[in-house]
mmCIF file of C-alpha atoms in Angstrom:
data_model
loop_
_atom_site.group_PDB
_atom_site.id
_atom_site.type_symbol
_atom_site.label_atom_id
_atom_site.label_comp_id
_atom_site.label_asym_id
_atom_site.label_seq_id
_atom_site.Cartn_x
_atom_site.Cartn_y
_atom_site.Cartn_z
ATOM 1 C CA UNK A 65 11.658 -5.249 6.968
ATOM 2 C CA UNK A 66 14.191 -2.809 6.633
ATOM 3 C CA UNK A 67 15.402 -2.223 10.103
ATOM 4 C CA UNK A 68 17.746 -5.009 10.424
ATOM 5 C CA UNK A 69 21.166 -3.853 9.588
ATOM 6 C CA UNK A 70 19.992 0.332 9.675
ATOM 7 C CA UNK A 71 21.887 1.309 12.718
ATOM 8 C CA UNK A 72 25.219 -0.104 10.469
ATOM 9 C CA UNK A 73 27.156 2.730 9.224
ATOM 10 C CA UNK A 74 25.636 4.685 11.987
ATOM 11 C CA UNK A 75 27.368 3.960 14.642
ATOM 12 C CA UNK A 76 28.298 6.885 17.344
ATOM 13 C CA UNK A 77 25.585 9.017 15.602
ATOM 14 C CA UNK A 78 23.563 10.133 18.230
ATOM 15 C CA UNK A 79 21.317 13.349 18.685
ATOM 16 C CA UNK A 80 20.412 14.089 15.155
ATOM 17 C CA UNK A 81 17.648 16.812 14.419
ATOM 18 C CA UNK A 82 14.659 14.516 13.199
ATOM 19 C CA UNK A 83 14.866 15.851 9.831
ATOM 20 C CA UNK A 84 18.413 13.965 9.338
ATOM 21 C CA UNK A 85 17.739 11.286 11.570
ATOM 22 C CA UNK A 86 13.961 9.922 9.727
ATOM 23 C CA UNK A 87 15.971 11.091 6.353
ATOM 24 C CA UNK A 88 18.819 7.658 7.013
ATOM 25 C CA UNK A 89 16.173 6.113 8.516
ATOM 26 C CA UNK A 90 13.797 6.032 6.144
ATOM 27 C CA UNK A 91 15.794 6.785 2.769
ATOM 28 C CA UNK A 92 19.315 5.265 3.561
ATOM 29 C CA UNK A 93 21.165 2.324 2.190
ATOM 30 C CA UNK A 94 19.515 0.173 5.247
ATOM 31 C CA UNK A 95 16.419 2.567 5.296
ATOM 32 C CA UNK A 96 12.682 1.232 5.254
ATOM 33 C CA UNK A 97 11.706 1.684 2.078
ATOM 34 C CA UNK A 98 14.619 0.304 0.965
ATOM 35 C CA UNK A 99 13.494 -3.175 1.489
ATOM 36 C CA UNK A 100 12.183 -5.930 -0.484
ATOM 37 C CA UNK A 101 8.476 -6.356 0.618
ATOM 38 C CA UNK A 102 7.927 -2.325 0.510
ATOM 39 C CA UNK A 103 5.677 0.134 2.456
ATOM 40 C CA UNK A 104 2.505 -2.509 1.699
ATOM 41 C CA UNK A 105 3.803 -4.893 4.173
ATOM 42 C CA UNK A 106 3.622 -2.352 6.872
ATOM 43 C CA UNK A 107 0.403 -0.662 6.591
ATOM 44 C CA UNK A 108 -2.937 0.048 4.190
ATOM 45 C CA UNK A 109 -3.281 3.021 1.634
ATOM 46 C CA UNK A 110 -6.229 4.035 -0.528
ATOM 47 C CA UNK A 111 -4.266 2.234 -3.500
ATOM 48 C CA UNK A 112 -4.299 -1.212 -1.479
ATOM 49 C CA UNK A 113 -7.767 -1.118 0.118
ATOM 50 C CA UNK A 114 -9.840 -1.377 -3.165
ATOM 51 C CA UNK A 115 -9.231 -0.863 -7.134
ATOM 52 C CA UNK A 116 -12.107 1.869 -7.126
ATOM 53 C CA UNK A 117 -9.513 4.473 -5.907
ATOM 54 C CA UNK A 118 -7.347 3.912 -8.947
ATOM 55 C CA UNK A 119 -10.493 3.724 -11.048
ATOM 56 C CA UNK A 120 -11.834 7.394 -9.847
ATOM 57 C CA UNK A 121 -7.982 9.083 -10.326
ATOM 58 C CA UNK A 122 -8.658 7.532 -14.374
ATOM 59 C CA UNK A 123 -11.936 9.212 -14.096
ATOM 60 C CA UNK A 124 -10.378 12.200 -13.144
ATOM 61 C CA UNK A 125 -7.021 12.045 -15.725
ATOM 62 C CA UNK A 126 -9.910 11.678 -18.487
ATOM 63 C CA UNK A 127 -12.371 13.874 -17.012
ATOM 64 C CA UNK A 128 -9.172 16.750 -17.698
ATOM 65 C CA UNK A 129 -8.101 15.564 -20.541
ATOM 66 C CA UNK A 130 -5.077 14.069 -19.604
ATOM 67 C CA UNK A 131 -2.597 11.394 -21.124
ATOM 68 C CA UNK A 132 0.043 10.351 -18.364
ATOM 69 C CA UNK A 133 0.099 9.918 -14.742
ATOM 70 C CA UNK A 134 2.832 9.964 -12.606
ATOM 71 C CA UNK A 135 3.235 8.738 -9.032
ATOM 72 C CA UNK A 136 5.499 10.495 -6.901
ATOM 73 C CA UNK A 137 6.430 8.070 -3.387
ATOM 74 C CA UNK A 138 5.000 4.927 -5.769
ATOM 75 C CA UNK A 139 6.191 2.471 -3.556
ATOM 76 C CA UNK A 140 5.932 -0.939 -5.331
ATOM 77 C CA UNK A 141 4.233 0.625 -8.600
ATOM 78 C CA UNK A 142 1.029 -0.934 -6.945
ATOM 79 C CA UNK A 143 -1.360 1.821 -8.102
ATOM 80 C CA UNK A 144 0.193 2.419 -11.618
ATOM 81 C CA UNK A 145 0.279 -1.611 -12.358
ATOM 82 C CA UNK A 146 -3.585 -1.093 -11.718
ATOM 83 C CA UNK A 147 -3.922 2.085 -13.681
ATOM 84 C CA UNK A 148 -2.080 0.136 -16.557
ATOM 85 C CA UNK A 149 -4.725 -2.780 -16.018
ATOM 86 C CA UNK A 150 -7.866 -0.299 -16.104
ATOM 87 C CA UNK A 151 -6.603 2.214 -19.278
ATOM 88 C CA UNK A 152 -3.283 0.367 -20.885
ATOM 89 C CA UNK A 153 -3.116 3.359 -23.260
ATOM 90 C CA UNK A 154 -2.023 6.037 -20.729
ATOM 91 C CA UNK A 155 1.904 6.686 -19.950
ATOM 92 C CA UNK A 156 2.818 5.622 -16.723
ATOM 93 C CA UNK A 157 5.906 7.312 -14.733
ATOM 94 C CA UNK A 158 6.639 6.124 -11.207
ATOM 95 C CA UNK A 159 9.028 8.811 -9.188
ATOM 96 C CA UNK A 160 10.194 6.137 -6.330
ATOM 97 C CA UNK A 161 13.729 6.412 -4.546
ATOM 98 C CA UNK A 162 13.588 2.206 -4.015
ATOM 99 C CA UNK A 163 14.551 0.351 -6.959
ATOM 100 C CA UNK A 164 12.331 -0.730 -9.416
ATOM 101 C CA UNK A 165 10.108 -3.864 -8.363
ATOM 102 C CA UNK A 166 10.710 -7.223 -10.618
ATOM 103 C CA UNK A 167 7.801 -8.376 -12.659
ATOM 104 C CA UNK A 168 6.844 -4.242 -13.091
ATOM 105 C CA UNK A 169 5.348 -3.719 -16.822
ATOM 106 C CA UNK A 170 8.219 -2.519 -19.189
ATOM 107 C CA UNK A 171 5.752 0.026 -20.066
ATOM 108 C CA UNK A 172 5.746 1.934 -17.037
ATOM 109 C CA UNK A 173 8.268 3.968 -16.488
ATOM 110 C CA UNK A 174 10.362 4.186 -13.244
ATOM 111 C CA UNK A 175 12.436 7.397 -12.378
ATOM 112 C CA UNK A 176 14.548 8.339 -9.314
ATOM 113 C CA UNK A 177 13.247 12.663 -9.816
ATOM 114 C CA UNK A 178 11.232 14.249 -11.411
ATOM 115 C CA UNK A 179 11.290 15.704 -14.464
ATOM 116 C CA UNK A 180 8.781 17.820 -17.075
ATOM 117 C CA UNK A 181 5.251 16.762 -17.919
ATOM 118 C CA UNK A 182 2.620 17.741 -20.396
ATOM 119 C CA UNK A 183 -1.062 16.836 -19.994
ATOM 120 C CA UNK A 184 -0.420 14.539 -16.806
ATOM 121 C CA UNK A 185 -2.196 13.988 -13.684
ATOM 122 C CA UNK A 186 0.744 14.317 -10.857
ATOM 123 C CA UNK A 187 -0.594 11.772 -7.760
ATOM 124 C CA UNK A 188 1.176 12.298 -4.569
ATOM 125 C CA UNK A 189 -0.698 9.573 -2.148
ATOM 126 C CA UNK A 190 0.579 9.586 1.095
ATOM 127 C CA UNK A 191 4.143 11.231 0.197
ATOM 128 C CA UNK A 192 4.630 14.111 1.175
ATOM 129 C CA UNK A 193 3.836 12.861 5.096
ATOM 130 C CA UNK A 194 7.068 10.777 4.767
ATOM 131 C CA UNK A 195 9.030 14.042 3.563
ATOM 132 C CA UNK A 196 11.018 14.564 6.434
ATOM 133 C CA UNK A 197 10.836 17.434 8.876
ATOM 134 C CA UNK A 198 12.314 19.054 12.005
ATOM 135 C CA UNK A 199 10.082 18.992 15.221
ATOM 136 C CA UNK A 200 10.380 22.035 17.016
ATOM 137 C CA UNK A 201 9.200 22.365 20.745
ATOM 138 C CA UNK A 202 8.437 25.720 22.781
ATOM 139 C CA UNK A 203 10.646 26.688 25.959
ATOM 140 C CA UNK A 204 11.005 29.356 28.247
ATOM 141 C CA UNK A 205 13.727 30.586 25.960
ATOM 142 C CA UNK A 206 12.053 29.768 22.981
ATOM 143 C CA UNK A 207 11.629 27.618 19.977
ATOM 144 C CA UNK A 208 14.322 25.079 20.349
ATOM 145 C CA UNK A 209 15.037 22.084 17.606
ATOM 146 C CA UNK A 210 14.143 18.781 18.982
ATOM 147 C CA UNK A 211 17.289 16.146 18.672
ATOM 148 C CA UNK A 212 16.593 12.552 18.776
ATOM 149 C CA UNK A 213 18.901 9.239 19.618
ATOM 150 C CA UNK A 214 18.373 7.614 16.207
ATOM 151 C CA UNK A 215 19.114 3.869 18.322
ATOM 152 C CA UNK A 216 16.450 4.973 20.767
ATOM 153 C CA UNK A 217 13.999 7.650 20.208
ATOM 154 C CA UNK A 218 15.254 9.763 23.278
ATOM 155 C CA UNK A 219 15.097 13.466 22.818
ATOM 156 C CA UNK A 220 16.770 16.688 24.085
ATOM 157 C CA UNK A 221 16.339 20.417 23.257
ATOM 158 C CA UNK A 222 18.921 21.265 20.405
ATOM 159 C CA UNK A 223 19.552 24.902 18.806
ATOM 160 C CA UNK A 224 17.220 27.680 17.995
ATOM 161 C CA UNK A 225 15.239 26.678 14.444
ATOM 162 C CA UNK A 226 16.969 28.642 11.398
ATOM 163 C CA UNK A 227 14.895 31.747 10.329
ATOM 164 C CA UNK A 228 13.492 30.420 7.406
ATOM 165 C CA UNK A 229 11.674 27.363 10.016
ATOM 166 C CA UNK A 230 10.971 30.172 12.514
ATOM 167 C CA UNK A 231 9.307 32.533 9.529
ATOM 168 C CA UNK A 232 7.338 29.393 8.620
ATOM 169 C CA UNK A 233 6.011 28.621 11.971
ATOM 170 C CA UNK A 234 5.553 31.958 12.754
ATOM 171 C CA UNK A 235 3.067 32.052 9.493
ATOM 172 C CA UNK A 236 1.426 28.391 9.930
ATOM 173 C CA UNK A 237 1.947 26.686 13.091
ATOM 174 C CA UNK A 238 2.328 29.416 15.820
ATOM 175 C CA UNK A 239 3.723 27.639 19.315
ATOM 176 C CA UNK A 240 1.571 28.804 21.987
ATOM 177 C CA UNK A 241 2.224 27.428 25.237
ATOM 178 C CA UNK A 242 5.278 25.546 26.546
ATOM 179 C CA UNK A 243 5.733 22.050 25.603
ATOM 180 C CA UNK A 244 3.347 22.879 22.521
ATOM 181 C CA UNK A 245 5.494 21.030 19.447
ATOM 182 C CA UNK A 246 5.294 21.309 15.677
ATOM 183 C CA UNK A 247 6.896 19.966 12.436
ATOM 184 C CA UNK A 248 8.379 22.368 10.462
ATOM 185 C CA UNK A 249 6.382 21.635 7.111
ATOM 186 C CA UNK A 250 9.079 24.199 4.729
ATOM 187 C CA UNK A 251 10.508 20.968 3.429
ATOM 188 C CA UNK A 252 6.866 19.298 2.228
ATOM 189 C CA UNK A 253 6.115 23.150 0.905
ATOM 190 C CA UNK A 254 9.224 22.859 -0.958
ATOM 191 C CA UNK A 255 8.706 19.287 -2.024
ATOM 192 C CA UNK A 256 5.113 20.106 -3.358
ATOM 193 C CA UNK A 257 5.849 23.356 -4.748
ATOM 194 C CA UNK A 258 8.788 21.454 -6.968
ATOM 195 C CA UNK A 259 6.298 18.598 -8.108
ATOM 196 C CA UNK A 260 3.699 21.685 -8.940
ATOM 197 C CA UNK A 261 6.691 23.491 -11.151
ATOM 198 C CA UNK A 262 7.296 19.749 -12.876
ATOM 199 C CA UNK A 263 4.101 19.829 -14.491
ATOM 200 C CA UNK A 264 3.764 22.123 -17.929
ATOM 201 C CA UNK A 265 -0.016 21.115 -17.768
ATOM 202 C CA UNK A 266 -2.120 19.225 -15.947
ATOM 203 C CA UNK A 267 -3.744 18.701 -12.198
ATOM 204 C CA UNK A 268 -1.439 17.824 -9.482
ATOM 205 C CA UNK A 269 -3.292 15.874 -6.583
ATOM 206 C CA UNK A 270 -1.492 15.386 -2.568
ATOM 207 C CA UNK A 271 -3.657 12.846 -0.367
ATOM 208 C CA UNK A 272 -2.238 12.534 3.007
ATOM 209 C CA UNK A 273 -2.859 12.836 6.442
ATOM 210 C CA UNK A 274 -3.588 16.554 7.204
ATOM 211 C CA UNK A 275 -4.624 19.566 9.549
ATOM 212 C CA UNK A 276 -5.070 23.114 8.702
ATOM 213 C CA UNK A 277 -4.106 26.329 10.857
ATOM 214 C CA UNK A 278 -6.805 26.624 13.106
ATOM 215 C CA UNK A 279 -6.712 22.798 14.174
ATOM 216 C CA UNK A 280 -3.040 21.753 14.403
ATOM 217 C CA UNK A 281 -2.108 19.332 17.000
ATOM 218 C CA UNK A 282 -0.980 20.804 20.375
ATOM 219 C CA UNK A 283 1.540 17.433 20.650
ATOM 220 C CA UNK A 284 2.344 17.502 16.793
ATOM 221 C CA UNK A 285 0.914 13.885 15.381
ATOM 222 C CA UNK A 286 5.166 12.229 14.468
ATOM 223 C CA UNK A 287 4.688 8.388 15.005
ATOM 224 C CA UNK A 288 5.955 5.048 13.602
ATOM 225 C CA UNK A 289 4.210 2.013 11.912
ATOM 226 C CA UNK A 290 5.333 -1.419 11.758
ATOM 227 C CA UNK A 291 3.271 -4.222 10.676
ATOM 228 C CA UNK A 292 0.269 -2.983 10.574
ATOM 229 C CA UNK A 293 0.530 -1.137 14.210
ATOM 230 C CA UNK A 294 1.491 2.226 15.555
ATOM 231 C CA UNK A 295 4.569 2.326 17.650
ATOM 232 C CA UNK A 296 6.873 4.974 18.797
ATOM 233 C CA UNK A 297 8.762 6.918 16.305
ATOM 234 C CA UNK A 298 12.713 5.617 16.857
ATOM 235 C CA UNK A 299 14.620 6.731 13.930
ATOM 236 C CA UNK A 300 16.391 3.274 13.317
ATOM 237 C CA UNK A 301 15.183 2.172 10.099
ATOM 238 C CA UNK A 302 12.873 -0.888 11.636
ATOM 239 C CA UNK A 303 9.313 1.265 11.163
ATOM 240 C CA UNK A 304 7.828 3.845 9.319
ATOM 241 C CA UNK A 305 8.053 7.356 10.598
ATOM 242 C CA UNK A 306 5.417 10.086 9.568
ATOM 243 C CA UNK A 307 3.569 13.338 10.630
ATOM 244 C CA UNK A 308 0.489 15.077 9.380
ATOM 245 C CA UNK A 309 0.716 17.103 6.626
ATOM 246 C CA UNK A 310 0.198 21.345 6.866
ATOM 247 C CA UNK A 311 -2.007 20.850 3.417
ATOM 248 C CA UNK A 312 -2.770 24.935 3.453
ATOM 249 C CA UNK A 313 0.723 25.814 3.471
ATOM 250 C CA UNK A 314 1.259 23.408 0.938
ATOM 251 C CA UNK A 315 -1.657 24.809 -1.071
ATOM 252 C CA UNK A 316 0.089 28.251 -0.587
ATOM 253 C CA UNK A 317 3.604 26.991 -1.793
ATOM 254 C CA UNK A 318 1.929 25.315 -5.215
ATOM 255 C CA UNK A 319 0.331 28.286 -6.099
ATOM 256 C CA UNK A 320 3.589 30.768 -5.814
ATOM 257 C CA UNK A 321 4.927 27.375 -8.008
ATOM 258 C CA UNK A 322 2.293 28.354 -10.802
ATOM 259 C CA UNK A 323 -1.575 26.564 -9.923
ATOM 260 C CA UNK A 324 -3.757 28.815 -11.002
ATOM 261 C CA UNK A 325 -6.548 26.896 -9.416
ATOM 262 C CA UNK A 326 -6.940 25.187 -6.292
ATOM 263 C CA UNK A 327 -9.314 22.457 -4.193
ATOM 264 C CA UNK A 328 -9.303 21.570 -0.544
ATOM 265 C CA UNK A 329 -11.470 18.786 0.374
ATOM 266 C CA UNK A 330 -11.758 15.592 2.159
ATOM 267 C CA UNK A 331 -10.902 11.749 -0.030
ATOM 268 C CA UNK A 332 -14.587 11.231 1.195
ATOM 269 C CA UNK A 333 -16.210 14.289 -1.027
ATOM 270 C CA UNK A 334 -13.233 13.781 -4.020
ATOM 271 C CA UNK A 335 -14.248 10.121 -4.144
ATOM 272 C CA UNK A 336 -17.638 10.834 -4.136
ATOM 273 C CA UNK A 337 -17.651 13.012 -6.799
ATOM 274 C CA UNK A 338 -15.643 10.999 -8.938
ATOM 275 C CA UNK A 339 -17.889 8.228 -8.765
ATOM 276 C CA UNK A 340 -16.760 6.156 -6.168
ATOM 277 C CA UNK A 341 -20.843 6.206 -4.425
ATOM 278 C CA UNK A 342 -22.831 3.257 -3.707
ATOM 279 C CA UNK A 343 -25.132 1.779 -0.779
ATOM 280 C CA UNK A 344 -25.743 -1.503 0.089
ATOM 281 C CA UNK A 345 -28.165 -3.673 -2.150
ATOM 282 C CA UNK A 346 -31.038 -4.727 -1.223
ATOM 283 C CA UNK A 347 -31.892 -8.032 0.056
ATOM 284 C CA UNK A 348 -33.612 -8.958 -2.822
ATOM 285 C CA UNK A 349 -31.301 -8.661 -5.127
ATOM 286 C CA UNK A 350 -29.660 -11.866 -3.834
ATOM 287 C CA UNK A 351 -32.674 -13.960 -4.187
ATOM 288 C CA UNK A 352 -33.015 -12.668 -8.058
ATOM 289 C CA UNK A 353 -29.296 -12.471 -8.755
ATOM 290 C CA UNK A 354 -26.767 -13.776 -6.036
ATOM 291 C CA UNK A 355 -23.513 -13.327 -8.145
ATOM 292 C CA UNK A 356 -24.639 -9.750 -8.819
ATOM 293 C CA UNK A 357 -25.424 -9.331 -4.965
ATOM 294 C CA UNK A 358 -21.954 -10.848 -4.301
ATOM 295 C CA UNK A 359 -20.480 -7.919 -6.363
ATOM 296 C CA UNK A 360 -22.469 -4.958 -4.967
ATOM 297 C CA UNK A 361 -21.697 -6.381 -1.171
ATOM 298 C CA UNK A 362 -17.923 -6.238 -2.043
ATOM 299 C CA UNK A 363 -18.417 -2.252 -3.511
ATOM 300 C CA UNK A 364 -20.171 -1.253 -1.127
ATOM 301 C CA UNK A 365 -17.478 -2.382 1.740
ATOM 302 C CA UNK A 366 -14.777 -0.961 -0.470
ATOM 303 C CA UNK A 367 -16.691 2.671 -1.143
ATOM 304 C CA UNK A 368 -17.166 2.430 2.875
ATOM 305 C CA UNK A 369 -13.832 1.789 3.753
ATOM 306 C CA UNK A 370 -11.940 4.630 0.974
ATOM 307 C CA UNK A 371 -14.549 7.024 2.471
ATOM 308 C CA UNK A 372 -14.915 5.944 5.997
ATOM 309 C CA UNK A 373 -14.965 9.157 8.548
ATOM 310 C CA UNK A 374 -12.359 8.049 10.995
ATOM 311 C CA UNK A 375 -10.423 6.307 8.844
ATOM 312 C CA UNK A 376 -9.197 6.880 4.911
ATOM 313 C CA UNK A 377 -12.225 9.320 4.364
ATOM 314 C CA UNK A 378 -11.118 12.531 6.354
ATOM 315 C CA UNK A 379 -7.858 12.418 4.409
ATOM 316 C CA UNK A 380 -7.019 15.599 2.905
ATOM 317 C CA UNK A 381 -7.296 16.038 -0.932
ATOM 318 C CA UNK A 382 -5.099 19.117 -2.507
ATOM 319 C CA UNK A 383 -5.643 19.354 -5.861
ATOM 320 C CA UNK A 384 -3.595 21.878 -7.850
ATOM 321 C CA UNK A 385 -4.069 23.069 -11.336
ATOM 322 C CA UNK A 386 -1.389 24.117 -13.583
ATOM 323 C CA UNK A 387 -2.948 26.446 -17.011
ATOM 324 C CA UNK A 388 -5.777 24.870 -17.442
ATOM 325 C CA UNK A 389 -9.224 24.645 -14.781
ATOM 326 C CA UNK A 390 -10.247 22.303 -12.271
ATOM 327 C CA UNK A 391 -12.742 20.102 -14.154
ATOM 328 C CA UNK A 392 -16.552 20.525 -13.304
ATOM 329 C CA UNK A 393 -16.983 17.259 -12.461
ATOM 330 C CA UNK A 394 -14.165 17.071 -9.117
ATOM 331 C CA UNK A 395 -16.127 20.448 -8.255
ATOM 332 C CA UNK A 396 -19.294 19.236 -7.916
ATOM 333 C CA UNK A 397 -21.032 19.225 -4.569
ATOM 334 C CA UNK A 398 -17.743 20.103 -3.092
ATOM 335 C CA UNK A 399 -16.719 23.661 -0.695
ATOM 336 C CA UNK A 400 -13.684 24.145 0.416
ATOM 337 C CA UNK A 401 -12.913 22.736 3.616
ATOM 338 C CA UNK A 402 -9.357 24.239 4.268
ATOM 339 C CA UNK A 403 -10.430 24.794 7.878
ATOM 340 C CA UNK A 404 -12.213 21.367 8.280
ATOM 341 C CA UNK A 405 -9.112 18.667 7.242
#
C-alpha cells in the first residue's frame, strides 16, 4: 500500500481544500497509486472481473474502424496487456502517472499525458472519479469550501468557492438546503473535455461511477477504499479516495471540446450491445458436453457480474464521438438514459 510514509513531507499541513489534499494523497511521491501492487490490490474494476469487458471495447474499436486504443488512469496496463493478448495488431498507449509496470509488453506504449490520436478508441474506466475535486457544503451564509485535516479526515468550513465552481454548481449541482454538499465536477469537465480535444478521430468512452442532475446525492457520495472495503475518506495516502462522477456535465464539456455525437447509457445496455449477452446453459448440456458446460457456467457468471444492477452494471457509459458517427451497432436497443445513471 501506499499510505505508509504519505504524511512525510507533509508535515504541519493541515486544512487543505479536498481538491489539494486527495491530489498529494493520491498522486504524490508517497501517494496511492504510487505503489508497487497498484489500484488492483485495493478494489475490482470491469477490466479485472472478466476478459469479456476488454473483448466488447475490441468489438467496439473494430466495429468504428479504429487502429489504437489508449487508456487514460491505466493503472497496471491490466486491460491493454489483455487487449494486446485478444488483437496483437492494434497500438496500445497507456496515459498512467505511476511508472511503468515490469514485465509490460515493449509494444505498448506508456505515456505520462496525453498527446494526439488518429483513428483511436480513448477508454477512460474509472478515471475521471479519481480526478480530484473540491466539496462544497451549503450554510446560512452560503456555499463555503470544505477543508479537510489530510492526517485525519476532520473538516471545517473554508472560503466562499471561486466563481467559476459557483457558475458550475449553479448550472449542475444546485445546493438546496443546508448541510446539502457537492463536488465541484469543473476539474473532471476539464479533464474530459482535454482527452475529447486529444483525439483527431475516433470515439472517446468514460465508465465511472455516475449521477445526473435530477438525482445527485443530497450528502455528495466522497469515500475511501482499502483492501477491498469502504472506509472513510482521510486524505493520507493509505486508501483510495473517490466521488461520483457528474457524467452530463461531462457530456456537455466534450461536446464544446469537438464530439459531434454523443451516448448516455448504463455498462449493462453498452455491454449488451456489444456482445457481452448470455444465460445460463442448460442442464443438459453438461451431461452431453461437461467441458463445454464448464465454459458457459464461467460466462455466464462473468456477463452477470459486468452487468449486475447494483453493482458494475448501473455504471455510467459516456461515449463521445469526434468527426465521424457513433457506430450502429453501440446504438442498438439503447435510449438515452442521461436522467436514469
Amino acid at each position: 500500500m501506499g499510505g505508509g510514509g504519505a504524511s512525510g513531507g507533509r508535515v504541519g499541513v493541515v486544512a487543505q481544500p479536498w481538491r489539494e489534499a486527495t491530489r498529494r494523497a493520491l498522486y504524490g511521491p508517497d501517494g496511492f497509486y504510487r505503489a508497487a501492487a497498484g489500484p488492483g490490490a485495493h478494489f475490482r474494476t470491469s477490466v479485472h472481473a472478466s476478459p469479456l469487458y476488454a473483448e466488447a471495447l475490441l468489438t467496439l474499436a473494430r466495429s468504428a474502424g479504429l487502429t489504437t486504443v489508449v487508456d487514460v488512469g491505466s493503472g497496471r496496463g491490466e486491460l491493454l496487456l489483455a487487449l494486446h493478448r485478444l488483437d496483437p495488431s492494434l497500438r496500445l498507449v497507456a496515459v498512467e502517472l505511476a511508472d511503468r509496470p515490469p514485465g509490460l509488453p515493449g509494444v505498448i506504449e506508456w505515456r505520462a499525458s496525453l498527446a494526439d490520436y488518429r483513428d483511436a478508441l480513448l477508454v477512460a474506466n474509472e478515471w475521471l472519479d479519481n480526478v480530484p475535486v473540491d466539496v462544497v457544503v451549503l450554510t446560512r451564509a452560503g456555499p463555503r469550501v470544505l477543508l479537510v485535516d489530510p492526517r485525519t479526515g476532520a473538516e471545517r468550513e473554508g472560503p466562499e468557492p471561486a466563481a467559476p465552481d459557483l457558475a458550475w454548481l449553479d448550472g449542475w449541482w444546485p445546493l438546496v438546503r443546508i448541510g446539502d454538499r457537492a463536488e465541484v465536477g469543473l476539474p473532471r469537465d476539464e479533464a474530459w473535455s482535454g482527452a475529447v480535444a486529444a483525439l483527431r478521430a475516433g470515439i472517446a468512452v468514460a465508465v465511472d461511477y455516475a449521477h445526473s442532475r435530477a438525482e445527485r446525492p443530497a450528502a455528495g457520495s466522497l469515500t475511501g477504499y482499502r483492501a477491498g472495503r469502504q472506509v472513510p475518506p482521510v486524505p493520507d495516502g493509505s486508501c483510495d479516495l473517490t466521488s461520483h462522477v457528474a457524467l452530463d456535465a461531462c457530456a456537455a464539456a466534450g461536446e464544446r471540446a469537438g464530439a459531434t455525437s454523443t451516448l448516455l447509457t448504463t455498462q449493462r445496455r453498452a455491454l449488451g450491445a456489444l456482445g457481452v449477452a448470455g444465460d445460463l446453459p442448460g442442464r443438459a448440456l453438461s451431461r452431453e458436453r461437461p467441458g463445454a458446460y464448464l465454459a458457459a457456467l464461467a460466462r455466464a457468471g462473468q456477463v452477470a457480474e459486468l452487468r449486475a444492477r447494483g453493482g458494475l452494471g448501473d455504471f455510467g457509459w459516456l461515449v463521445q464521438a469526434v468527426g465521424a458517427d457513433l457506430p450502429p451497432l453501440l446504438l442498438a436497443d439503447q435510449r438515452d438514459e442521461l436522467g436514469q445513471l
